[in-house]
mmCIF file of C-alpha atoms in Angstrom:
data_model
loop_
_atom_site.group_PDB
_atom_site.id
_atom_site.type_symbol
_atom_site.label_atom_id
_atom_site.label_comp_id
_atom_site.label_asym_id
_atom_site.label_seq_id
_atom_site.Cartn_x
_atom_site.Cartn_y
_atom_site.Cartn_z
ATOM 1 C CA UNK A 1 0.000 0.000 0.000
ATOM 2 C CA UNK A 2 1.486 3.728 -1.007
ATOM 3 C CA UNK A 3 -0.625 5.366 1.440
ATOM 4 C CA UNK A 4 0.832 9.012 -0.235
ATOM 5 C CA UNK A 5 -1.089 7.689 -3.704
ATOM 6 C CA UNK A 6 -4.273 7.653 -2.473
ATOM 7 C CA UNK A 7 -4.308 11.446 -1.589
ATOM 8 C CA UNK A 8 -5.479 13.834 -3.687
ATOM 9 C CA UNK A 9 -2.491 15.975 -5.583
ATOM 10 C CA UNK A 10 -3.582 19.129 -3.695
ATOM 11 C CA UNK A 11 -3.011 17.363 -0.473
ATOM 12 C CA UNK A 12 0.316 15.417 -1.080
ATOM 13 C CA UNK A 13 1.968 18.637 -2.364
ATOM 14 C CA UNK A 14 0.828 20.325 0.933
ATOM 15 C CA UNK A 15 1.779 17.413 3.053
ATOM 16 C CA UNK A 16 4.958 16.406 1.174
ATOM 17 C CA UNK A 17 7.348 16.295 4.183
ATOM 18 C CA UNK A 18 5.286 14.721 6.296
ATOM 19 C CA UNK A 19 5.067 11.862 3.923
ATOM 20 C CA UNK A 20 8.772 11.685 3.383
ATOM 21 C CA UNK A 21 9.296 10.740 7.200
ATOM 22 C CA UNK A 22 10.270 7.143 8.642
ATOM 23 C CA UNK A 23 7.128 7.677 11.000
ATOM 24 C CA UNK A 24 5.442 7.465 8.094
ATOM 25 C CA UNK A 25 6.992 4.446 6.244
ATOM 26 C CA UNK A 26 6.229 2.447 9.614
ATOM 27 C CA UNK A 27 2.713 3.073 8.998
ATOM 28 C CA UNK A 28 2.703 2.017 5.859
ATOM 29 C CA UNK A 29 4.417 -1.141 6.077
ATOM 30 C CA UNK A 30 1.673 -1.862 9.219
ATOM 31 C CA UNK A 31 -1.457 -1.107 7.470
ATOM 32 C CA UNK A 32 -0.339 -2.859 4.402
ATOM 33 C CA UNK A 33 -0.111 -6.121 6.621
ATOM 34 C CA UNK A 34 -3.120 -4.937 8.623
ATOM 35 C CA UNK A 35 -4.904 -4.556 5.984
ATOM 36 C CA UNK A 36 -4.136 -8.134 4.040
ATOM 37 C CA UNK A 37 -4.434 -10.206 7.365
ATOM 38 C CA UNK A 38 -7.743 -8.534 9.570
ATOM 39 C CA UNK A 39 -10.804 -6.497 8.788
ATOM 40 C CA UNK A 40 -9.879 -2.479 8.696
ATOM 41 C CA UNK A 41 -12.374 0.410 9.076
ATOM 42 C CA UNK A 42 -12.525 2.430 6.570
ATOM 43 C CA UNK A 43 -12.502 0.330 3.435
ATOM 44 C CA UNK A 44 -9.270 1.220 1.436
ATOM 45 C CA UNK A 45 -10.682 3.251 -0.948
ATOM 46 C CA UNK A 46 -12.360 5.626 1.701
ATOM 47 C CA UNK A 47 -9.246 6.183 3.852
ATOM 48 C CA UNK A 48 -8.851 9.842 2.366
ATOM 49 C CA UNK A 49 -12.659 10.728 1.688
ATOM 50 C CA UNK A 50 -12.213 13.596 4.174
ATOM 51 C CA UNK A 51 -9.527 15.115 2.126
ATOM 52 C CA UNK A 52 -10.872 13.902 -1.631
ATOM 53 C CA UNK A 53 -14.289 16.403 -0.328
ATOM 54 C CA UNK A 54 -12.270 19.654 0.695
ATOM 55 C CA UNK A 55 -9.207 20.631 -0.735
ATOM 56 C CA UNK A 56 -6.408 22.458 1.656
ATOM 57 C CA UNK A 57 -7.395 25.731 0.234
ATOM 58 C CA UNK A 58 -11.078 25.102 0.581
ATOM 59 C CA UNK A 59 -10.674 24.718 4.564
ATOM 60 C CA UNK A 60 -12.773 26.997 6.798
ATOM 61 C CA UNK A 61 -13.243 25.061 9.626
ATOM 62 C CA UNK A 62 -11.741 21.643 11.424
ATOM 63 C CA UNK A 63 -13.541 19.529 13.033
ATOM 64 C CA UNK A 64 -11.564 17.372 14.597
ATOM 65 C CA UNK A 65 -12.469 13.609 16.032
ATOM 66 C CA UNK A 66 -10.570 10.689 17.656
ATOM 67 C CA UNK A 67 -10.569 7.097 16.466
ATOM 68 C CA UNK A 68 -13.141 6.346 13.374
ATOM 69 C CA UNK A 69 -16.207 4.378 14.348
ATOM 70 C CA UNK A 70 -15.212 0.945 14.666
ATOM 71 C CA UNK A 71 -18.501 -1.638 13.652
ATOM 72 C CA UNK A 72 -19.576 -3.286 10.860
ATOM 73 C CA UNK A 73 -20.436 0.024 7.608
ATOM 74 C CA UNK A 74 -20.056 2.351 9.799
ATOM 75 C CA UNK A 75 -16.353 4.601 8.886
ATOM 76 C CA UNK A 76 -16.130 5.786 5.684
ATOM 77 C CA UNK A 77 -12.665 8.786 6.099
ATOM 78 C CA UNK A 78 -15.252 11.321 7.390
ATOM 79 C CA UNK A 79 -14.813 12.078 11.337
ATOM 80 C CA UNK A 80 -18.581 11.604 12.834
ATOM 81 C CA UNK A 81 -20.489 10.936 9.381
ATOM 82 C CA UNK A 82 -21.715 7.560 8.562
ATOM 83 C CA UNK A 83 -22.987 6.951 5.145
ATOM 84 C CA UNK A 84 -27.070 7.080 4.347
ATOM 85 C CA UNK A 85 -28.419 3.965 5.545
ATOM 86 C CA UNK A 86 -26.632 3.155 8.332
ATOM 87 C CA UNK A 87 -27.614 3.586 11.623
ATOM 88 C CA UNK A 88 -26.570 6.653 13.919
ATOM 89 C CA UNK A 89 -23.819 5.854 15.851
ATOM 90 C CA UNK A 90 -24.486 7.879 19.444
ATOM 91 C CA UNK A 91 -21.876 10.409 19.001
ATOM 92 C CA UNK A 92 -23.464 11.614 15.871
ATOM 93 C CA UNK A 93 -26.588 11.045 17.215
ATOM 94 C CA UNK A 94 -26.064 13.854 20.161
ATOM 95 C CA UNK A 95 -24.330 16.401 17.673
ATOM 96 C CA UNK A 96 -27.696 15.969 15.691
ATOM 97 C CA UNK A 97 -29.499 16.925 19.005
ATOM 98 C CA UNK A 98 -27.733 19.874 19.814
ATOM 99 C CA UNK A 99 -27.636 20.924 16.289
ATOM 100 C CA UNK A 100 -31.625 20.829 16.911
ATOM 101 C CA UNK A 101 -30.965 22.391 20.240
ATOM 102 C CA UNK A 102 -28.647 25.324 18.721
ATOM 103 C CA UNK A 103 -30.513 25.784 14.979
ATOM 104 C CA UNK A 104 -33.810 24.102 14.971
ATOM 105 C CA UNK A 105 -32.658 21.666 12.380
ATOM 106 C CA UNK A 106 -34.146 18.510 12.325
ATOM 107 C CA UNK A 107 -32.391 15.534 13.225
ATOM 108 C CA UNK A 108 -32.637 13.586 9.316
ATOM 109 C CA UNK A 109 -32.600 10.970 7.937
ATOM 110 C CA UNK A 110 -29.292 9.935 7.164
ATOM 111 C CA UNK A 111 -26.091 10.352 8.877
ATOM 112 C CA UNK A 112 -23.713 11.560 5.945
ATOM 113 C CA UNK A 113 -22.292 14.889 6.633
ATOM 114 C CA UNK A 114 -20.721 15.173 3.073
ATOM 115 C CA UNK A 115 -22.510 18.435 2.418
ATOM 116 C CA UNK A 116 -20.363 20.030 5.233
ATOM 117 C CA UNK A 117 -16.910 18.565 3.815
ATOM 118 C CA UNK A 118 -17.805 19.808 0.352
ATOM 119 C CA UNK A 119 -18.509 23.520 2.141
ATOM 120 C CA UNK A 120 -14.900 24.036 3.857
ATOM 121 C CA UNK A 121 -15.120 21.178 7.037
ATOM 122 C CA UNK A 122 -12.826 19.316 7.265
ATOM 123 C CA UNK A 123 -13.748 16.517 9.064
ATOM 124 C CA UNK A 124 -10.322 15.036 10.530
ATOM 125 C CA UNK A 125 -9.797 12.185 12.974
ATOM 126 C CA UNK A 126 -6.529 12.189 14.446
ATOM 127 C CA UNK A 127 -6.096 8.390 14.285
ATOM 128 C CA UNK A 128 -7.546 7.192 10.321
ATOM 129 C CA UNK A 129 -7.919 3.669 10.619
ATOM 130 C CA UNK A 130 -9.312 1.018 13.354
ATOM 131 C CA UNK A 131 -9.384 -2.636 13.623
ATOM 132 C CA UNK A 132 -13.227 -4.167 13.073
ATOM 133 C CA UNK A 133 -14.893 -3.696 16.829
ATOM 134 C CA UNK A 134 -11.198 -3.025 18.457
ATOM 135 C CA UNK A 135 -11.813 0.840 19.243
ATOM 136 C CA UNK A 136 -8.314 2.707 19.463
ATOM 137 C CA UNK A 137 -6.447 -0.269 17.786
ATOM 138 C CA UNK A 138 -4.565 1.720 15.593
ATOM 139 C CA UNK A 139 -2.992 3.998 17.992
ATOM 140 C CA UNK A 140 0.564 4.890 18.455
ATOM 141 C CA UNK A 141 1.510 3.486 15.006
ATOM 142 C CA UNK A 142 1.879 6.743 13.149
ATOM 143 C CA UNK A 143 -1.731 8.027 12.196
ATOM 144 C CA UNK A 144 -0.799 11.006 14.868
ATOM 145 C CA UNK A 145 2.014 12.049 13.405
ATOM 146 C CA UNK A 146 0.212 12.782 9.928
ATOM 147 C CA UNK A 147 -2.493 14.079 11.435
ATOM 148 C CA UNK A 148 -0.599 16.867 13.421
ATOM 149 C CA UNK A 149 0.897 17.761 10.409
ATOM 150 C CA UNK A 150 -2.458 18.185 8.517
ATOM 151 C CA UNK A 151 -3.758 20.353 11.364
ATOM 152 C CA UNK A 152 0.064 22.471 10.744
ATOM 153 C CA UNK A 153 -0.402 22.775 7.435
ATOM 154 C CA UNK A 154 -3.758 24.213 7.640
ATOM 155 C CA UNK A 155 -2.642 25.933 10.270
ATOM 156 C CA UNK A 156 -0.238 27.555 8.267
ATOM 157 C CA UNK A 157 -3.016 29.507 6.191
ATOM 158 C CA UNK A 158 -2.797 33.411 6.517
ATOM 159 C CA UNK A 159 -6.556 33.255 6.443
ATOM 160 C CA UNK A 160 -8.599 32.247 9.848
ATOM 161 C CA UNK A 161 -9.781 28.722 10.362
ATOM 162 C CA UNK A 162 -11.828 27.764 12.859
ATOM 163 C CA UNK A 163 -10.654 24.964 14.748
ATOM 164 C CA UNK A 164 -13.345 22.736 16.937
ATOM 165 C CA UNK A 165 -11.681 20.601 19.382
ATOM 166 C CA UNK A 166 -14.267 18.098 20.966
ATOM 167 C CA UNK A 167 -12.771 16.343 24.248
ATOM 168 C CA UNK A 168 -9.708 15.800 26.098
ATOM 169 C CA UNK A 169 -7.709 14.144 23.261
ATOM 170 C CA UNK A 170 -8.495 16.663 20.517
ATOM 171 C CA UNK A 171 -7.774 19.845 22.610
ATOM 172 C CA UNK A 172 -4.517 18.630 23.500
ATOM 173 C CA UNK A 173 -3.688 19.700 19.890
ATOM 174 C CA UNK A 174 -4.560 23.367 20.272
ATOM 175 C CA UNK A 175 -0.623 23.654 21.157
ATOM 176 C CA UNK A 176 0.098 23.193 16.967
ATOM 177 C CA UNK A 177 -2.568 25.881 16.488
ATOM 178 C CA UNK A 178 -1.602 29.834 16.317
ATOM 179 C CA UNK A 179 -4.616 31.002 18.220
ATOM 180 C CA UNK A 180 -3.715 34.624 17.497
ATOM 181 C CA UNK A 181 -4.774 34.294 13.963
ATOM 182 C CA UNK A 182 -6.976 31.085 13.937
ATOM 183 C CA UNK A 183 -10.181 30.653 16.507
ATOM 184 C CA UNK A 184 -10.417 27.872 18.751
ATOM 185 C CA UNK A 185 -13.861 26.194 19.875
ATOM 186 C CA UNK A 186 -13.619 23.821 22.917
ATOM 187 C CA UNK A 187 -16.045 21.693 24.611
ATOM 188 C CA UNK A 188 -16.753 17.925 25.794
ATOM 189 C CA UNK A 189 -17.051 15.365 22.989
ATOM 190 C CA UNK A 190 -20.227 14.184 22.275
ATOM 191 C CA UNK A 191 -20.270 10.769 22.764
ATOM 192 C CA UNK A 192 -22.654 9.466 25.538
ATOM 193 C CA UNK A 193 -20.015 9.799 28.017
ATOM 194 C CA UNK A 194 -19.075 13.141 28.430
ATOM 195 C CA UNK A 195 -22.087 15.198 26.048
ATOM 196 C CA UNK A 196 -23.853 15.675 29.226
ATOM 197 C CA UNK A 197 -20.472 17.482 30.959
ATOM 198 C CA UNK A 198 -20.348 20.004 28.054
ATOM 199 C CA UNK A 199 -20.780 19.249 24.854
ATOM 200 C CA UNK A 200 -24.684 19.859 25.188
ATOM 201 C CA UNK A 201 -25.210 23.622 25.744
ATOM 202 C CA UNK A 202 -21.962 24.299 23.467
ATOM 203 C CA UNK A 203 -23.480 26.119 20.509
ATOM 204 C CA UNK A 204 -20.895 24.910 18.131
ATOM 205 C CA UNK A 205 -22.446 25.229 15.152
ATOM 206 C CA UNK A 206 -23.544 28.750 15.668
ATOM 207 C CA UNK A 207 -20.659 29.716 17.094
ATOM 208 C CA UNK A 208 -18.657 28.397 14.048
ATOM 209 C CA UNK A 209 -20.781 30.784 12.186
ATOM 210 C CA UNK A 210 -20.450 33.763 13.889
ATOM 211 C CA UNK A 211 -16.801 33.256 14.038
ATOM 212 C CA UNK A 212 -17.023 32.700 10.405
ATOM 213 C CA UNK A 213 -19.492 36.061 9.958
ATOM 214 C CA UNK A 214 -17.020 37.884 11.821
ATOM 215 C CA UNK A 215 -13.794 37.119 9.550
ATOM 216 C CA UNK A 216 -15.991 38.197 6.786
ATOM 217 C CA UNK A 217 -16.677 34.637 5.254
ATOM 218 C CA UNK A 218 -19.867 32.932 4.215
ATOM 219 C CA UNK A 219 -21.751 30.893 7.330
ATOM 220 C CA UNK A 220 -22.258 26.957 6.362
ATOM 221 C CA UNK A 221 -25.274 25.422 5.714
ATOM 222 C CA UNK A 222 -25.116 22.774 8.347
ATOM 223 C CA UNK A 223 -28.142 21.117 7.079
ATOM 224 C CA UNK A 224 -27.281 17.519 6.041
ATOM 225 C CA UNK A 225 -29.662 16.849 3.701
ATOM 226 C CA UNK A 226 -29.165 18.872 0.992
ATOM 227 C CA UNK A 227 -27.445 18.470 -2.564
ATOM 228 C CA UNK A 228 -24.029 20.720 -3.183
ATOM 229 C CA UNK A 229 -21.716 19.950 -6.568
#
């Protein structure tokens, strides 16, 4: 597997020294085995979806997640969105209640949150790939070290980004963010464990907008079920 293949050209020029490191070769050489000897969420083909949806000069705001989900059709290289179909897993099932909570949306039908990737979010885990129903099985075998330098690189962007850190884990990264230029949302993570210690009440998604409003850039439609090119 040539892990630096399957990402789009925008993204491997952006990320070319991060692919050139030996942290990086490990990872390879494991998921290539991983992948021909156990069953690996995502599928192959989806392990970049998040970047193949929103190019590095298309970000406006990162969302960033953990481990992907880790059962049977669930992962598809989007943090948090399952594809239409499958059943909610609960930590998307709470951000759809306090997106109902914070802008009257719905909760819908699906669980696909494409149309926010293909409007500027990009929807990064830090860790890409899981072993079928072992959560966090993928840890500390390189996925971090890419993933920092993703959140770098768009970090690097003159432009403000707004970054939305969701538990313990993912705030730990605000230290590779420049908060003087970039704005940083905090809160619990949603899933059933800690939504109730402050991820409900957060606002995020209208506070992502007003950050956005403020900067002088267009709000997102965080409606899910509607059709973008």
């Amino acid at each position: 597997m040539y892990l630096a293949a399957l990402l789009p050209d925008s993204w491997r020029a952006e990320l070319d020294s991060a692919l050139r490191t030996e942290s990086f070769r490990k990872l390879q050489d494991f998921l290539e085995e991983e992948y021909s000897s156990r069953r690996i969420f995502p599928p192959r083909e989806d392990l970049f979806s998040a970047f193949r949806l929103t190019a590095p000069d298309k970000v406006r705001v990162l969302i960033l997640g953990q481990d992907p989900y880790h059962d049977d059709g669930q992962a598809h290289g989007l943090a948090f969105s399952v594809r239409p179909g499958v059943r909610f897993p609960p930590s998307l099932r709470n951000i759809f209640q306090e997106r109902l909570d914070d802008l009257g949306i719905p909760v819908p039908s699906h669980g696909s949150l494409e149309s926010w990737a293909k409007q500027g979010v990009l929807l990064l885990n830090t860790v890409l790939t899981v072993r079928a129903h072992e959560p966090a099985s993928h840890k500390k075998h390189g996925w971090e070290e890419f993933t920092d330098a993703v959140i770098r690189t768009v970090g690097s962007r003159t432009s403000p980004v707004v970054f939305v850190l969701w538990g313990a884990p993912a705030q730990k990264k605000k230290r590779l963010i420049d908060t003087t230029r970039h704005i940083v949302l905090e809160s619990a993570h949603p899933s059933p464990l800690s939504a109730y210690r402050g991820f409900f009440g957060s606002r995020p998604f209208s506070r992502i907008n007003e950050a956005l409003r403020a900067h002088g850039f267009a709000e997102i439609d965080w409606r899910t079920e509607i059709s973008l090119l």
